[in-house]
Short mmCIF file of C-alpha atoms in Angstrom, two decimals:
data_model
loop_
_atom_site.label_atom_id
_atom_site.label_comp_id
_atom_site.label_asym_id
_atom_site.label_seq_id
_atom_site.Cartn_x
_atom_site.Cartn_y
_atom_site.Cartn_z
CA UNK A 1 0.00 0.00 0.00
CA UNK A 2 1.01 3.62 -0.57
CA UNK A 3 2.52 5.75 2.19
CA UNK A 4 0.40 8.25 4.10
CA UNK A 5 0.07 11.83 2.83
CA UNK A 6 -1.93 13.50 5.62
CA UNK A 7 -0.30 16.71 6.88
CA UNK A 8 -2.48 16.69 10.00
CA UNK A 9 -1.48 13.13 10.89
CA UNK A 10 2.17 13.96 10.50
CA UNK A 11 1.86 17.16 12.55
CA UNK A 12 0.57 15.06 15.44
CA UNK A 13 3.54 12.72 15.06
CA UNK A 14 6.01 15.64 15.14
CA UNK A 15 4.26 17.15 18.15
CA UNK A 16 4.64 13.94 20.15
CA UNK A 17 7.96 12.79 18.66
CA UNK A 18 11.10 12.91 20.79
CA UNK A 19 14.09 11.69 18.78
CA UNK A 20 13.98 12.99 15.22
CA UNK A 21 16.67 12.52 12.57
CA UNK A 22 16.71 14.55 9.34
CA UNK A 23 18.73 13.93 6.19
CA UNK A 24 18.83 16.83 3.71
CA UNK A 25 19.96 17.11 0.10
CA UNK A 26 20.06 19.65 -2.71
CA UNK A 27 16.27 19.88 -2.88
CA UNK A 28 16.24 21.77 0.42
CA UNK A 29 18.15 24.66 -1.19
CA UNK A 30 16.28 24.64 -4.51
CA UNK A 31 13.96 27.48 -3.48
CA UNK A 32 17.00 29.61 -2.61
CA UNK A 33 17.83 29.70 -6.32
CA UNK A 34 21.19 27.96 -6.17
CA UNK A 35 22.34 26.33 -9.41
CA UNK A 36 22.93 22.61 -9.19
CA UNK A 37 26.46 21.41 -8.53
CA UNK A 38 26.83 20.01 -12.03
CA UNK A 39 25.14 22.86 -13.90
CA UNK A 40 23.73 22.66 -17.41
CA UNK A 41 24.74 19.44 -19.08
CA UNK A 42 27.08 18.66 -16.22
CA UNK A 43 29.61 21.18 -17.54
CA UNK A 44 31.35 24.17 -16.00
CA UNK A 45 32.92 25.96 -18.93
CA UNK A 46 34.06 22.92 -20.94
CA UNK A 47 34.94 20.88 -17.86
CA UNK A 48 32.90 18.15 -16.27
CA UNK A 49 32.11 19.77 -12.92
CA UNK A 50 32.72 16.47 -11.16
CA UNK A 51 36.23 16.29 -12.64
CA UNK A 52 37.15 19.52 -10.82
CA UNK A 53 36.05 18.13 -7.45
CA UNK A 54 39.07 15.90 -6.82
CA UNK A 55 42.44 16.23 -5.05
CA UNK A 56 44.18 15.32 -8.32
CA UNK A 57 42.48 18.20 -10.15
CA UNK A 58 43.55 20.64 -7.44
CA UNK A 59 47.12 19.40 -7.52
CA UNK A 60 47.23 19.68 -11.31
CA UNK A 61 45.61 23.13 -11.61
CA UNK A 62 44.77 24.79 -8.28
CA UNK A 63 43.91 28.09 -9.98
CA UNK A 64 41.21 26.50 -12.14
CA UNK A 65 39.72 24.55 -9.23
CA UNK A 66 39.76 27.61 -6.98
CA UNK A 67 37.96 29.67 -9.65
CA UNK A 68 35.26 27.00 -9.86
CA UNK A 69 34.82 26.96 -6.09
CA UNK A 70 35.09 30.73 -5.74
CA UNK A 71 32.17 31.00 -8.17
CA UNK A 72 30.19 28.44 -6.16
CA UNK A 73 31.00 30.35 -2.94
CA UNK A 74 29.81 33.56 -4.56
CA UNK A 75 26.52 31.97 -5.61
CA UNK A 76 26.02 30.47 -2.14
CA UNK A 77 26.71 33.78 -0.40
CA UNK A 78 24.31 35.61 -2.73
CA UNK A 79 21.57 33.09 -1.94
CA UNK A 80 19.42 33.39 1.15
CA UNK A 81 18.11 30.60 3.40
CA UNK A 82 14.55 29.71 2.51
CA UNK A 83 11.59 28.82 4.71
CA UNK A 84 12.61 25.18 4.69
CA UNK A 85 15.98 26.02 6.25
CA UNK A 86 14.30 28.22 8.86
CA UNK A 87 11.66 25.61 9.69
CA UNK A 88 14.35 22.99 10.35
CA UNK A 89 16.36 25.48 12.43
CA UNK A 90 13.33 26.28 14.56
CA UNK A 91 12.47 22.60 15.01
CA UNK A 92 16.05 21.99 16.18
CA UNK A 93 15.65 24.74 18.79
CA UNK A 94 12.37 23.25 20.06
CA UNK A 95 13.28 19.55 20.07
CA UNK A 96 16.14 18.59 22.39
CA UNK A 97 16.72 15.24 20.68
CA UNK A 98 16.82 16.44 17.07
CA UNK A 99 19.75 15.90 14.70
CA UNK A 100 20.05 17.12 11.11
CA UNK A 101 22.47 15.63 8.60
CA UNK A 102 22.96 17.70 5.47
CA UNK A 103 24.74 16.75 2.28
CA UNK A 104 24.64 20.41 1.19
CA UNK A 105 27.82 22.49 1.26
CA UNK A 106 26.15 25.87 0.65
CA UNK A 107 26.18 27.08 4.28
CA UNK A 108 22.49 28.02 4.19
CA UNK A 109 21.45 25.89 7.18
CA UNK A 110 23.95 27.55 9.55
CA UNK A 111 22.97 30.97 8.18
CA UNK A 112 19.33 30.16 9.03
CA UNK A 113 20.37 29.88 12.66
CA UNK A 114 20.37 26.09 12.89
CA UNK A 115 22.08 25.22 16.19
CA UNK A 116 25.56 23.91 15.45
CA UNK A 117 25.23 21.10 17.99
CA UNK A 118 22.25 19.70 16.07
CA UNK A 119 23.72 19.93 12.56
CA UNK A 120 26.28 17.74 10.82
CA UNK A 121 27.75 18.85 7.49
CA UNK A 122 28.40 15.48 5.88
CA UNK A 123 30.20 16.91 2.85
CA UNK A 124 31.82 19.95 4.47
CA UNK A 125 31.20 23.59 3.60
CA UNK A 126 32.08 25.95 0.76
CA UNK A 127 32.66 28.59 3.43
CA UNK A 128 35.46 26.62 5.10
CA UNK A 129 39.05 26.55 3.83
CA UNK A 130 41.60 24.01 4.95
CA UNK A 131 45.23 23.15 4.35
CA UNK A 132 45.79 20.97 1.29
CA UNK A 133 48.89 19.56 3.01
CA UNK A 134 46.64 18.38 5.86
CA UNK A 135 48.52 20.17 8.62
CA UNK A 136 45.21 20.46 10.47
CA UNK A 137 44.48 24.16 9.84
CA UNK A 138 40.84 25.02 9.08
CA UNK A 139 39.46 28.50 8.47
CA UNK A 140 35.75 28.14 9.25
CA UNK A 141 32.83 30.24 8.05
CA UNK A 142 34.95 32.56 5.94
CA UNK A 143 32.39 34.91 4.40
CA UNK A 144 34.90 36.86 2.28
CA UNK A 145 33.81 37.19 -1.33
CA UNK A 146 36.10 36.75 -3.15
CA UNK A 147 38.15 34.67 -0.75
CA UNK A 148 41.26 36.47 -2.07
CA UNK A 149 41.78 39.30 -4.62
CA UNK A 150 43.11 36.96 -7.31
CA UNK A 151 39.74 35.19 -7.42
CA UNK A 152 37.72 38.37 -8.02
CA UNK A 153 36.64 37.26 -11.54
CA UNK A 154 34.55 34.55 -9.89
CA UNK A 155 32.69 37.04 -7.70
CA UNK A 156 31.43 39.42 -10.37
CA UNK A 157 27.73 40.03 -10.97
CA UNK A 158 26.23 40.66 -14.38
CA UNK A 159 22.65 41.39 -15.51
CA UNK A 160 20.50 38.27 -16.05
CA UNK A 161 20.73 38.66 -19.84
CA UNK A 162 24.53 38.66 -19.80
CA UNK A 163 26.89 35.75 -19.19
CA UNK A 164 29.61 36.04 -16.60
CA UNK A 165 32.85 35.93 -18.64
CA UNK A 166 34.19 33.23 -16.34
CA UNK A 167 31.31 30.95 -17.37
CA UNK A 168 31.82 31.52 -21.12
CA UNK A 169 34.13 28.82 -22.53
CA UNK A 170 34.95 31.15 -25.43
CA UNK A 171 36.51 33.68 -23.05
CA UNK A 172 39.98 32.64 -21.84
CA UNK A 173 40.31 32.04 -18.11
CA UNK A 174 42.09 34.93 -16.40
CA UNK A 175 45.67 33.95 -15.58
CA UNK A 176 46.20 33.48 -11.85
CA UNK A 177 49.59 32.99 -10.26
CA UNK A 178 49.54 30.16 -7.72
CA UNK A 179 51.46 32.44 -5.36
CA UNK A 180 48.35 34.68 -5.25
CA UNK A 181 46.02 31.89 -4.14
CA UNK A 182 45.19 31.42 -0.43
CA UNK A 183 48.05 29.80 1.48
CA UNK A 184 48.03 28.08 4.84
CA UNK A 185 49.05 30.51 7.61
CA UNK A 186 49.82 27.61 9.93
CA UNK A 187 52.35 25.40 8.15
CA UNK A 188 53.21 28.13 5.61
CA UNK A 189 53.94 25.38 3.09
CA UNK A 190 50.67 24.39 1.53
CA UNK A 191 47.81 26.02 -0.31
CA UNK A 192 44.42 26.36 1.29
CA UNK A 193 41.68 24.41 -0.47
CA UNK A 194 37.89 24.46 -0.24
CA UNK A 195 36.67 22.69 2.90
CA UNK A 196 34.42 20.23 1.08
CA UNK A 197 34.68 16.48 0.65
CA UNK A 198 35.97 15.72 -2.84
CA UNK A 199 35.40 12.59 -4.87
CA UNK A 200 37.74 9.89 -3.68
CA UNK A 201 37.97 11.34 -0.16
CA UNK A 202 36.38 9.74 2.92
CA UNK A 203 33.85 11.52 5.07
CA UNK A 204 34.93 12.57 8.55
CA UNK A 205 35.18 9.32 10.52
CA UNK A 206 34.66 10.96 13.91
CA UNK A 207 31.51 12.69 12.68
CA UNK A 208 30.14 9.44 11.24
CA UNK A 209 30.85 7.70 14.55
CA UNK A 210 28.99 10.44 16.42
CA UNK A 211 25.96 10.04 14.14
CA UNK A 212 25.94 6.26 14.57
CA UNK A 213 26.18 6.68 18.33
CA UNK A 214 23.25 9.10 18.29
CA UNK A 215 21.13 6.60 16.35
CA UNK A 216 22.04 3.75 18.68
CA UNK A 217 21.35 5.76 21.83
CA UNK A 218 17.63 4.97 21.76
CA UNK A 219 14.53 4.56 19.63
CA UNK A 220 14.16 6.99 16.71
CA UNK A 221 10.64 8.34 16.29
CA UNK A 222 10.88 10.07 12.90
CA UNK A 223 13.32 9.98 9.99
CA UNK A 224 12.94 12.99 7.67
CA UNK A 225 14.39 12.60 4.16
CA UNK A 226 14.32 16.06 2.57
CA UNK A 227 15.20 16.96 -1.01
CA UNK A 228 17.29 13.86 -1.65
CA UNK A 229 16.71 10.35 -2.85
CA UNK A 230 19.14 9.20 -0.16
CA UNK A 231 20.69 6.72 -2.59
CA UNK A 232 24.36 7.48 -1.90
CA UNK A 233 26.13 5.85 1.03
CA UNK A 234 26.67 6.46 3.84
CA UNK A 235 23.68 8.80 3.69
CA UNK A 236 21.42 6.08 2.28
CA UNK A 237 22.26 3.83 5.22
CA UNK A 238 20.93 6.28 7.78
CA UNK A 239 17.35 5.76 6.66
CA UNK A 240 17.67 2.00 7.16
CA UNK A 241 19.42 2.45 10.50
CA UNK A 242 16.65 4.75 11.72
CA UNK A 243 14.00 2.28 10.56
CA UNK A 244 15.70 -0.45 12.55
CA UNK A 245 15.35 1.82 15.59
CA UNK A 246 11.61 2.09 14.94
CA UNK A 247 11.45 5.32 12.93
CA UNK A 248 8.53 6.37 10.76
CA UNK A 249 10.08 7.70 7.54
CA UNK A 250 8.80 10.90 5.93
CA UNK A 251 10.09 11.81 2.47
CA UNK A 252 9.68 15.40 1.22
CA UNK A 253 10.56 15.60 -2.46
CA UNK A 254 9.05 16.87 -5.74
CA UNK A 255 9.94 13.58 -7.44
CA UNK A 256 7.23 10.94 -6.99
CA UNK A 257 9.83 8.24 -7.58
CA UNK A 258 11.48 9.12 -4.27
CA UNK A 259 8.55 7.47 -2.47
CA UNK A 260 9.79 4.07 -3.61
CA UNK A 261 10.32 1.68 -0.73
CA UNK A 262 8.06 3.50 1.73
CA UNK A 263 5.51 1.47 3.67
CA UNK A 264 1.92 2.32 4.53
CA UNK A 265 3.17 3.45 7.93
CA UNK A 266 5.50 6.04 6.36
CA UNK A 267 4.71 9.43 4.83
CA UNK A 268 5.35 11.02 1.45
CA UNK A 269 4.88 14.72 0.73
CA UNK A 270 5.40 15.64 -2.91
CA UNK A 271 6.56 19.21 -3.43
CA UNK A 272 9.02 21.90 -2.45
CA UNK A 273 10.53 21.57 1.03
CA UNK A 274 10.40 25.34 1.52
CA UNK A 275 6.59 25.19 1.30
CA UNK A 276 5.96 21.86 2.99
CA UNK A 277 8.27 21.87 6.04
CA UNK A 278 6.73 24.96 7.69
CA UNK A 279 3.33 23.24 7.46
CA UNK A 280 4.57 19.94 8.86
CA UNK A 281 6.31 21.56 11.85
CA UNK A 282 3.73 24.28 12.57
CA UNK A 283 2.40 22.59 15.68
CA UNK A 284 5.86 22.80 17.26
CA UNK A 285 7.43 25.94 15.81
CA UNK A 286 4.36 28.08 15.18
CA UNK A 287 3.87 30.01 11.95
CA UNK A 288 6.89 31.43 10.16
CA UNK A 289 6.54 35.18 9.68
CA UNK A 290 7.40 37.08 6.51
CA UNK A 291 11.01 37.41 7.63
CA UNK A 292 11.14 33.62 8.06
CA UNK A 293 11.56 33.71 11.83
CA UNK A 294 9.18 31.56 13.85
CA UNK A 295 6.38 33.25 15.74
CA UNK A 296 4.09 32.03 18.49
#
């Protein structure tokens, strides 16, 4: 049988629920207007975007990779958290035993005021910079745009009907001297790199252990799967782990195919998380006002 779709039923479950786990993907930030990681046709200029997200790519051409990430930083900093981000942040403030895992690197959840203790950035953050030589230095929540003067071409704004020169493959990439890229102030030997998890790199083992410990600490009442199909491990495994701890799963996604595998005891809400989450959590967080903050 199909999963449940009643908003009122789910609101009652949230009201009474104690331990709630949320897993968020790109769909959470869709209403904030961020372009997808891979962009049109999977290309950034004439490069496969995924081919730039590797340690080997950075080692081979750090200037090119930094331009790509400086552009993504710029887009993330221009974007604003949407009502979905704020609804999750308010739920985290109201529910002591709430934990949110996000695969997003855009920094919008922290900017919405989501308590740091109840948020785990599985794939890192575009707003963090860390030493490529792995000396341990991390510059967190760096809001500078551009992150250094040499990367200014990635932080330019043009009218909607004009293409940013950096994004036009016909326009040569501005030459950038590696010496002008961000360097580690700690070891003074290595370059700084974006603080995201690249392809071929493991996720933070300590963080994963903390999440597993949280799940095993007791029964899980609700597992929220928001804006992601949750098909990539280890993220995909969290849904199954929560189910084994008794969780009712609720999927919020515009894609009807993301309801696959849900039971008649679970919930599926088809649509935009920025519209649906404030409704689902209203009994706990109240109504979100026009400025997105929760009110009575």
